[in-house]
Coordinates of C-alpha atoms and ligand atoms in Angstrom, one line a residue:
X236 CA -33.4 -19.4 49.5
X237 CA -31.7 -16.1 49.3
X238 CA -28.9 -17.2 52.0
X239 CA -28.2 -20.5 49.5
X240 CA -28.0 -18.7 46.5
X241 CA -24.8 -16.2 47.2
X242 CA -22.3 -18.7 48.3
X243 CA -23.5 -20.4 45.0
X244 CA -22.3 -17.4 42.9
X245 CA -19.3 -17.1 45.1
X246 CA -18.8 -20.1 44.2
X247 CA -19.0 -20.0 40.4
X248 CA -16.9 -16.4 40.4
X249 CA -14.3 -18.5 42.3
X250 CA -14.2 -21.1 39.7
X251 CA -14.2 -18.4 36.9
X252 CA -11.2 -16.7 38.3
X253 CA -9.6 -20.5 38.8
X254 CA -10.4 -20.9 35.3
X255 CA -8.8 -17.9 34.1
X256 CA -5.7 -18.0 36.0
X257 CA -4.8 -21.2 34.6
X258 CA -5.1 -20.0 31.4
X259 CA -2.7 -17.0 31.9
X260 CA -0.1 -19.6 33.5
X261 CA -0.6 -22.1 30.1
X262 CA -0.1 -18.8 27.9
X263 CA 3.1 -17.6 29.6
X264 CA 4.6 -21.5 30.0
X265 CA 4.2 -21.9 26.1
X266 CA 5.1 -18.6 25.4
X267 CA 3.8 -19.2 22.3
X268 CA 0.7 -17.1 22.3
X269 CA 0.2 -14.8 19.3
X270 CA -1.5 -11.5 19.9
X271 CA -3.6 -10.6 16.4
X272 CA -4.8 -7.6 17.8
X273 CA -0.9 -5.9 17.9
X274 CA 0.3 -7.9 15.0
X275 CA -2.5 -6.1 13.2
X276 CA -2.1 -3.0 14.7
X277 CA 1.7 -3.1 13.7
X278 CA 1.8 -4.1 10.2
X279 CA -2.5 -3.1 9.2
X280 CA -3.9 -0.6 10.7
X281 CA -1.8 2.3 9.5
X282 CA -3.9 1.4 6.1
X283 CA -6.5 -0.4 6.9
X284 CA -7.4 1.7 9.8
X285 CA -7.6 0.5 13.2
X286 CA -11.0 -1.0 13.3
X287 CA -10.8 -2.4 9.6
X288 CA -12.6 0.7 8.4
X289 CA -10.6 1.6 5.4
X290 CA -7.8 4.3 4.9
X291 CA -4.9 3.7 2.3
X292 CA -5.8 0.5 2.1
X293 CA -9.6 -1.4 1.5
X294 CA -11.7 -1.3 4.4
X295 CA -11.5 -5.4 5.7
X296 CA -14.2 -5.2 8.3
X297 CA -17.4 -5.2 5.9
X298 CA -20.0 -8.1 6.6
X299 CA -19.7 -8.5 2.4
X300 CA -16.2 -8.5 2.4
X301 CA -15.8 -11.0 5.3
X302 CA -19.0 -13.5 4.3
X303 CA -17.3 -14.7 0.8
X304 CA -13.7 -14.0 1.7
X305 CA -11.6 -17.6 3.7
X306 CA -9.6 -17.3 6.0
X307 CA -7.5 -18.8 3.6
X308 CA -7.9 -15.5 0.9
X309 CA -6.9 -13.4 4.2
X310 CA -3.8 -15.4 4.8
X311 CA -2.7 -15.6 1.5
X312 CA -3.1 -12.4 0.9
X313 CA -0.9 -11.4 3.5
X314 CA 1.4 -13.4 2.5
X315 CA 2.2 -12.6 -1.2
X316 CA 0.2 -8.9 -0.8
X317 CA -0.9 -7.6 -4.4
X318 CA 2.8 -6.9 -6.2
X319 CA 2.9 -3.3 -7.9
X320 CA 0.4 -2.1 -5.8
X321 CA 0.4 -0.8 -2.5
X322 CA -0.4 -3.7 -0.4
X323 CA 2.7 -5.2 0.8
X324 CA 3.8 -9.2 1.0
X325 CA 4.3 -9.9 4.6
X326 CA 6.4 -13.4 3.9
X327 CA 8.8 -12.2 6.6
X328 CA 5.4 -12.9 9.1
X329 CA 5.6 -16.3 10.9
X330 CA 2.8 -18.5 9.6
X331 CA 1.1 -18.4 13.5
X332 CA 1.4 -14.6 13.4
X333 CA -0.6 -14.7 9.9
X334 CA -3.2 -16.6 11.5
X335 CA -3.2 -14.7 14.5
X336 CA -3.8 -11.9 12.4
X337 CA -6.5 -13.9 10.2
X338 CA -8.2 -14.3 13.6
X339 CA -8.6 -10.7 14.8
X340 CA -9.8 -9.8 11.2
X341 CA -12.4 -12.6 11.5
X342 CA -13.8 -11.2 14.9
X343 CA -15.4 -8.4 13.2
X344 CA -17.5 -10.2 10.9
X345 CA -18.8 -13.0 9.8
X346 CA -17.2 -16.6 10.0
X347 CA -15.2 -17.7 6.9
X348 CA -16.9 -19.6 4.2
X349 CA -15.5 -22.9 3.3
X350 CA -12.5 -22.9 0.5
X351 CA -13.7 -23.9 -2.2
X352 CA -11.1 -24.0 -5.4
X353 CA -13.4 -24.7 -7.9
X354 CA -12.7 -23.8 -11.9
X355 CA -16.1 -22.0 -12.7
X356 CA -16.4 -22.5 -16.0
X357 CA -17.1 -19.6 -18.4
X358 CA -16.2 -18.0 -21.1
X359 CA -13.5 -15.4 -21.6
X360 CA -14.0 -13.8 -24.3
X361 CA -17.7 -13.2 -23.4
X362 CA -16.6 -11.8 -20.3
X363 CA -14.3 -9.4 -21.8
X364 CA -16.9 -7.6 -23.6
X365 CA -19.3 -7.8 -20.1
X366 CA -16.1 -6.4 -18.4
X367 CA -15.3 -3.3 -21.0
X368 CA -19.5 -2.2 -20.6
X369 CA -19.6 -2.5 -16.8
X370 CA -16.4 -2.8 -15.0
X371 CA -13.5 -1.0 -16.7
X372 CA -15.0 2.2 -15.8
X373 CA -13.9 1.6 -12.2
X374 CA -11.3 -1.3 -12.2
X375 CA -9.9 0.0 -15.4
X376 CA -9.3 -0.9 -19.2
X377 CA -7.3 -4.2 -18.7
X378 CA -8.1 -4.6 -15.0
X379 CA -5.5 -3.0 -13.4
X380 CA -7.2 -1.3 -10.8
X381 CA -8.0 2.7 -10.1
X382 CA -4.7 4.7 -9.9
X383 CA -3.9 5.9 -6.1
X384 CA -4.5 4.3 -2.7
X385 CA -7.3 3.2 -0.5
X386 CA -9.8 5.6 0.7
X387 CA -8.8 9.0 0.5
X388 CA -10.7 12.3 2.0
X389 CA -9.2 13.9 -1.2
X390 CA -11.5 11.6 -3.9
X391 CA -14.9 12.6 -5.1
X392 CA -17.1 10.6 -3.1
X393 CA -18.3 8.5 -5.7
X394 CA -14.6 6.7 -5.6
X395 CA -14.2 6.9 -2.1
X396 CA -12.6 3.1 -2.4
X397 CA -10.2 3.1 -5.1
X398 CA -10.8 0.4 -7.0
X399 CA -8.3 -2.9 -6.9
X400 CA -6.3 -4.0 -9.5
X401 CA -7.9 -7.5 -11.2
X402 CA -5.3 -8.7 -13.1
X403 CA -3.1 -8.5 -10.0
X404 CA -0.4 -11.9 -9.3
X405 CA -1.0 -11.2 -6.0
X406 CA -4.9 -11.2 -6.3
X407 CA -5.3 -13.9 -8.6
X408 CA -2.9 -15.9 -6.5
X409 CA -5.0 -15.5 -3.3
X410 CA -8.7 -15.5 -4.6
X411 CA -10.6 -18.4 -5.6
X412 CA -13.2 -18.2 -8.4
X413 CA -16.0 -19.0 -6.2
X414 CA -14.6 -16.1 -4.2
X415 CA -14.8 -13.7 -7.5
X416 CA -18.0 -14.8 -8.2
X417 CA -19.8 -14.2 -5.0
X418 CA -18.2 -10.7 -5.3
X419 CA -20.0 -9.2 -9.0
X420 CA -22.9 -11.8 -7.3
X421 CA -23.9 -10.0 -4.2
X422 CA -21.7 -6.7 -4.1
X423 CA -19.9 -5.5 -1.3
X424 CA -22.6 -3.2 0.8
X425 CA -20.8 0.0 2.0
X426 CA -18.5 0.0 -0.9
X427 CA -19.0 1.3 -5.1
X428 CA -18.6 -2.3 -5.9
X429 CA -22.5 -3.1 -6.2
X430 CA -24.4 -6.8 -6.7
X431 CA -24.5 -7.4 -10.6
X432 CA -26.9 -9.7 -10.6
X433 CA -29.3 -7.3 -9.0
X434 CA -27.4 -4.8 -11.6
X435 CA -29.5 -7.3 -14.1
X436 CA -26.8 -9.8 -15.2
X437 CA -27.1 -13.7 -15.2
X438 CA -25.5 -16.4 -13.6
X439 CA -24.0 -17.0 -17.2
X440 CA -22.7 -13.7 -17.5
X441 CA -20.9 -13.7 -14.3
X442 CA -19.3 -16.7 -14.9
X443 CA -17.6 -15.5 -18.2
X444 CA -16.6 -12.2 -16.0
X445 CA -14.8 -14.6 -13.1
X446 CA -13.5 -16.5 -16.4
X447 CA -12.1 -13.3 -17.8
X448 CA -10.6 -12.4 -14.6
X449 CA -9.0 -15.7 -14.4
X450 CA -7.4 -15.3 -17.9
X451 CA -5.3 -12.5 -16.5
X452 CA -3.4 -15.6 -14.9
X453 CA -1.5 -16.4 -17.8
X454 CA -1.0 -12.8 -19.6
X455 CA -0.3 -11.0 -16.6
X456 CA 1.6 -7.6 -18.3
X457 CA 5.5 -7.8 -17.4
X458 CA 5.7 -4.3 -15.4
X459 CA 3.5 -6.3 -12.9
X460 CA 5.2 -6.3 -9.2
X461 CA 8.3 -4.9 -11.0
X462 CA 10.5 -3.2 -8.8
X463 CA 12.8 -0.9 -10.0
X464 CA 16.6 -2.2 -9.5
X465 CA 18.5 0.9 -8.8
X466 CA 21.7 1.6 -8.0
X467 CA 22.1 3.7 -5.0
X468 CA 20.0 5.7 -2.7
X469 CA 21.7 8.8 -3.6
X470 CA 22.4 10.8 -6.7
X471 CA 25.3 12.8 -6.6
X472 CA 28.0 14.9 -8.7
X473 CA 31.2 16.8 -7.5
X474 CA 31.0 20.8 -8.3
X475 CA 34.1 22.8 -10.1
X476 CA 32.6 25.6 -8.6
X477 CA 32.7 26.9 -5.2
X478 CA 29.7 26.7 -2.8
X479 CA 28.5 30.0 -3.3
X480 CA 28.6 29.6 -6.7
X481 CA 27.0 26.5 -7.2
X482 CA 24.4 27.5 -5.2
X483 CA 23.5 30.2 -7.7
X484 CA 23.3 27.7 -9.9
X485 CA 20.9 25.1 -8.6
X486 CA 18.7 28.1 -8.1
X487 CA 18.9 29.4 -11.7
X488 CA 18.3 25.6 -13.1
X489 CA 15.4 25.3 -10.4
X490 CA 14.0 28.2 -12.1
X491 CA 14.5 27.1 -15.8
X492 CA 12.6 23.9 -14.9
X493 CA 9.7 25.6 -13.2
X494 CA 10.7 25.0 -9.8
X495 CA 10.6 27.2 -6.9
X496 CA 12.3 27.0 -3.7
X497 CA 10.6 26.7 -0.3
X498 CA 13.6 28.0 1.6
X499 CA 16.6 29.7 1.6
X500 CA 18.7 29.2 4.7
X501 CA 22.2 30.4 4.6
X502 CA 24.9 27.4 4.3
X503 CA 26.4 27.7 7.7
X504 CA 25.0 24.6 9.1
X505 CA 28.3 22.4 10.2
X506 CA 28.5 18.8 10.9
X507 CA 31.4 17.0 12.2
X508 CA 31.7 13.3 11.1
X509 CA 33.5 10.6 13.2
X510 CA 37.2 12.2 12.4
X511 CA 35.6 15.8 13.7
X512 CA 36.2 17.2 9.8
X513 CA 33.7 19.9 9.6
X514 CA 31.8 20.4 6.7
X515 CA 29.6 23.1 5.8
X516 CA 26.1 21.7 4.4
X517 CA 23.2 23.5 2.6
X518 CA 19.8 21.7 2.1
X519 CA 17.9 23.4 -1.0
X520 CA 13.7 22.2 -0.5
X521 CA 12.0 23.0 -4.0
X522 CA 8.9 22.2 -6.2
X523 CA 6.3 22.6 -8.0
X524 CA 2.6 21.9 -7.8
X525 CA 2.7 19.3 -10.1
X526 CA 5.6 18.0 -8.7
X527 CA 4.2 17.7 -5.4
X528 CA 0.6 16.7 -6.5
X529 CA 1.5 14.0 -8.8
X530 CA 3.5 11.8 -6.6
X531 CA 1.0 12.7 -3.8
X532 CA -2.1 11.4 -5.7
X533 CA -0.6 8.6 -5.9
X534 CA 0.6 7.6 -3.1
X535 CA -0.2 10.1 0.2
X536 CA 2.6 8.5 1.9
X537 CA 4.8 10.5 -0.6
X538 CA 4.5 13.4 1.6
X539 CA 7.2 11.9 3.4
X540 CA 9.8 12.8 1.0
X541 CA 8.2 16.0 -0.6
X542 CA 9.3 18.7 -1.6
X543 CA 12.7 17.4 -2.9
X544 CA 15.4 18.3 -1.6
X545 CA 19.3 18.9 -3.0
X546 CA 21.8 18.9 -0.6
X547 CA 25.2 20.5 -0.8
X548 CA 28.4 19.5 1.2
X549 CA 31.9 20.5 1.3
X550 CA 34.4 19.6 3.3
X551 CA 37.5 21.7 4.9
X552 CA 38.9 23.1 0.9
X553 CA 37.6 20.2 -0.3
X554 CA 34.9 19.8 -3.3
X555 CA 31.0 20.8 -3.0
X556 CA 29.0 17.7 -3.4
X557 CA 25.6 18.0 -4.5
X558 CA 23.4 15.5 -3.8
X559 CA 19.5 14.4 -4.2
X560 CA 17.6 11.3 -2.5
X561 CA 17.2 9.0 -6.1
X562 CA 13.8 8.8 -6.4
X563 CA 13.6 5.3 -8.0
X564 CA 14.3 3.9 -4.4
X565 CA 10.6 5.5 -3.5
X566 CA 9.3 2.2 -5.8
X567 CA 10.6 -0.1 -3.4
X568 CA 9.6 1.2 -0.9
X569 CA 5.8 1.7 -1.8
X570 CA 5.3 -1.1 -4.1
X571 CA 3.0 1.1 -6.2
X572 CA 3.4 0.2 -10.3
X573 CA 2.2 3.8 -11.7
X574 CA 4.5 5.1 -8.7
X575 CA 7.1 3.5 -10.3
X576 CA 6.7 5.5 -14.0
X577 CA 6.8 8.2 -12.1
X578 CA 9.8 7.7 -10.5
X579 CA 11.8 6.8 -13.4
X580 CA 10.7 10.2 -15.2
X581 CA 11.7 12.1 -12.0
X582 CA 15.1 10.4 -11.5
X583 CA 15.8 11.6 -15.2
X584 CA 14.5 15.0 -14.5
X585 CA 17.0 14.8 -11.3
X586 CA 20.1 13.5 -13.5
X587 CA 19.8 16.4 -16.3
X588 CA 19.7 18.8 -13.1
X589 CA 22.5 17.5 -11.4
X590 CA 24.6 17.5 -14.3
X591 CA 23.7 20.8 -15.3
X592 CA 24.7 22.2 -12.0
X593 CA 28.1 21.1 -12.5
X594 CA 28.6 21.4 -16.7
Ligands
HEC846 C1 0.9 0.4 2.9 C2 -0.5 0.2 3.1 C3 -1.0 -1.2 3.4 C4 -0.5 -2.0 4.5 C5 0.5 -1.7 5.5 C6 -1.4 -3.2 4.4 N1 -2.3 -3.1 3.4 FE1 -3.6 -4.5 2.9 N2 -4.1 -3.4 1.2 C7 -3.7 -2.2 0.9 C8 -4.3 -1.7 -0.3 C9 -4.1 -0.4 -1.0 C10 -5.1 -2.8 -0.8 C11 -5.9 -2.8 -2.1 C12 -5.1 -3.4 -3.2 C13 -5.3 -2.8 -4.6 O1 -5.6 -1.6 -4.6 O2 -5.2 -3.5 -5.6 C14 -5.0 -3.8 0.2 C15 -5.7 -5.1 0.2 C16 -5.7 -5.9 1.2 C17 -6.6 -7.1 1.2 C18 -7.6 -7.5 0.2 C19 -8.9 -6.9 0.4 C20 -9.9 -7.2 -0.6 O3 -10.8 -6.4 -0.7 O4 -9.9 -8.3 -1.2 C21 -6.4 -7.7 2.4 C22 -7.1 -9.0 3.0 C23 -5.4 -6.9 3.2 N3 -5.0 -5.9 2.4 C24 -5.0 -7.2 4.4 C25 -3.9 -6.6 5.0 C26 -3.3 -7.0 6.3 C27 -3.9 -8.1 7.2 C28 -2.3 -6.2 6.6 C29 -1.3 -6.3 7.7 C30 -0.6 -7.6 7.9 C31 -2.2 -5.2 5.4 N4 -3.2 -5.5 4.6 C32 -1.3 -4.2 5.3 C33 -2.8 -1.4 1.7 C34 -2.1 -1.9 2.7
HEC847 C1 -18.3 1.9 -9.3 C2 -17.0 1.3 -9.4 C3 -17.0 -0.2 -9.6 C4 -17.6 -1.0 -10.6 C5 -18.5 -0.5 -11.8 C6 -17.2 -2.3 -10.4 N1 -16.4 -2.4 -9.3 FE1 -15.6 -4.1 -8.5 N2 -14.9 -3.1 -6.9 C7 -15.0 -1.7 -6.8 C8 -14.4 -1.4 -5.5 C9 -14.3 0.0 -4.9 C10 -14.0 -2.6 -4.9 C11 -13.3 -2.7 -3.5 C12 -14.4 -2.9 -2.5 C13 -13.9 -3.1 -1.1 O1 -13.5 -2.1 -0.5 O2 -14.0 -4.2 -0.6 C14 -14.3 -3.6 -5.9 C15 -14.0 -5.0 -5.6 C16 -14.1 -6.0 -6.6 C17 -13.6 -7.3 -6.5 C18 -12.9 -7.9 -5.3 C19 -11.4 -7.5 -5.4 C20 -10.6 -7.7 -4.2 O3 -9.5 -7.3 -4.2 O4 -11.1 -8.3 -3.2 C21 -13.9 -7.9 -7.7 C22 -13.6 -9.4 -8.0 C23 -14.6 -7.0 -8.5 N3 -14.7 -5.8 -7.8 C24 -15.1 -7.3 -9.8 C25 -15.9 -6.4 -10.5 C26 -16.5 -6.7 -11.8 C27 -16.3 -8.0 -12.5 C28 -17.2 -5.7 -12.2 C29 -18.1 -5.5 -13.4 C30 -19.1 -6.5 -13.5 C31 -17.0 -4.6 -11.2 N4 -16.2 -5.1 -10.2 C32 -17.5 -3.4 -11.3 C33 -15.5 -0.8 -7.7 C34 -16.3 -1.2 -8.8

């Protein structure tokens, strides 16, 4: 018996390995193969975390999230992404690379519930008044979500999941109402967002909440997925005064405005440009806490360009130029709507500065 049996397994690990090769040969002749798993780690995970566990962005791996989410909320949703907030529209992805990444998602949880696009019928108004007693708290006065990003080490634990915005094009574009409903319904486990019906409310109740949501549809506020049209990257004005000069002077207006400086290197650093025409630059790094903090609360990724920076240049006899990143191009790059107030009141702080320096 023994003697029969291993030439039998042989025999199956053979066809196994047959089996397999084939399939390598059929992926590379079709070349067509899609791999989720670096898709995802390319364009996700750096906010969703590698696993789906949550960072800047939601965590997309819970068994509540995945149960009463379609594929077809995943895909759209990566598609159009949630406009003035942080989640980015991917419509640049090729629709087999979307469902590649729907895929990978998927394999960490449950299977996708059927899509059903179903009005639940409700009403509104009703709703509204259910929203402002148990849901503005988190998701806000008009359902526009908690300020800042994603899951944050930084947040008191009780808002470790920043709440999304509701009233969101992007949201109310992907989600269905059976999909809304099934969310205040059973909760998301792991998350601040609890089951309201266990919370005590009715089926009737919920359904004017998911037709309240819905409403947003229509009256969706105009700053929504606005971003701000600027005109160039840079700000910058030409100095009457030398470079020593002007330098004294950035410092002097840094200190009227509360700022202080984080460095002070001399300006001696030269740069030759295509023509090898030196010029002698100086790169000024200042702030504030609230400078710093603000911006950084609400988007972590700010760090990037924090503390500000002014940069002087001056070529051969020429001019000194003074010049500052214009912080409205920070809103398209992060998408973020309360980012984008903020950016606008900085980019006026930067142009009274600038033309200071050189009055
Ligand atoms: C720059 C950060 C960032 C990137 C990159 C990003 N997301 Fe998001 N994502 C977010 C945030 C933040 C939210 C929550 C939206 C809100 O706060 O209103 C979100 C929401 C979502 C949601 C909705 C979750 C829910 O609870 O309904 C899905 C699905 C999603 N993202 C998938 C993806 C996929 C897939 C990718 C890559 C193709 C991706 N995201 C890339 C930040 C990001
Ligand atoms: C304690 C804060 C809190 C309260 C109160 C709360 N939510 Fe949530 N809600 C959240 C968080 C956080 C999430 C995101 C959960 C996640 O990570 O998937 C969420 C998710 C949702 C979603 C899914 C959004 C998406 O992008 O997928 C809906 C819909 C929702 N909540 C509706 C409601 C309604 C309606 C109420 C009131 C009946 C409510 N929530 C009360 C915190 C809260």
């Amino acid at each position: 018996m023994k003697n029969l049996q291993r030439p039998a397994l042989l025999l199956v690990l053979l066809i196994a390995l047959l089996l397999q090769a084939c399939q390598t040969v059929g992926n590379r002749a079709g070349e067509t193969r899609v791999d989720g798993a670096t898709l995802y780690t390319n364009h996700c995970a750096a906010c969703h975390g590698v696993r789906g566990w949550g960072g800047v962005g939601v965590p997309l791996a819970l068994a509540d999230f995945l149960k009463y989410s379609s594929d077809e909320y995943l895909a759209m949703t990566i598609r159009v992404g949630r406009p003035g907030r942080v989640m980015p529209s991917f419509s640049y992805l090729k629709e087999s690379e979307v469902q590649a990444i729907v895929r990978h998602i998927r394999d960490w949880g449950p299977k996708s519930p059927p899509y059903i696009d179903k009005v639940v019928a409700g009403d509104p108004a009703k709703g509204g008044l259910l929203f402002d007693e148990y849901c503005a708290h988190c998701h806000g006065k008009e359902a526009e979500g908690g300020a800042g990003t994603g899951v944050s080490f930084s947040r008191p634990r009780h808002m470790m999941i920043i709440p999304p915005a509701l009233n969101n094009s992007g949201f109310l574009l992907s989600a269905t109402d059976e999909m809304i409903k099934h969310t205040i319904t059973f909760g998301r486990a792991g998350t601040p967002m609890k089951s309201f019906r266990r919370k005590g409310l009715r089926r009737d109740d919920i359904n004017n909440l998911v037709a309240y949501i819905r409403s947003f549809q229509r009256q969706l506020p105009p700053e929504a997925g606005v971003i701000i049209d600027s005109t160039s990257p840079v700000l910058s004005v030409e100095s009457p005064y030398s470079m020593d000069v002007t330098i004294e002077r950035i410092k002097r207006i840094l200190a009227d405005n509360g700022h202080v400086m984080i460095d002070d290197w001399p300006a001696d650093r030269k740069m030759a440009d295509r023509d090898q025409v030196f010029f002698v630059i100086k790169d000024i790094y200042f702030g504030n806490l609230d400078a710093i903090n603000g911006p950084l609360s609400l988007d972590p990724r700010m760090g990037l360009f924090l503390p500000a920076r002014i940069t002087l240049m001056q070529q051969m006899e020429g001019k000194v130029k003074v010049m500052m990143p214009n912080p409205e191009q920070y809103s398209a790059i992060f998408n973020n709507s309360s980012l984008n107030k903020m950016s606008r009141i900085m980019y006026e702080q930067y142009q009274a500065m600038l033309s200071e320096v050189v009055k």
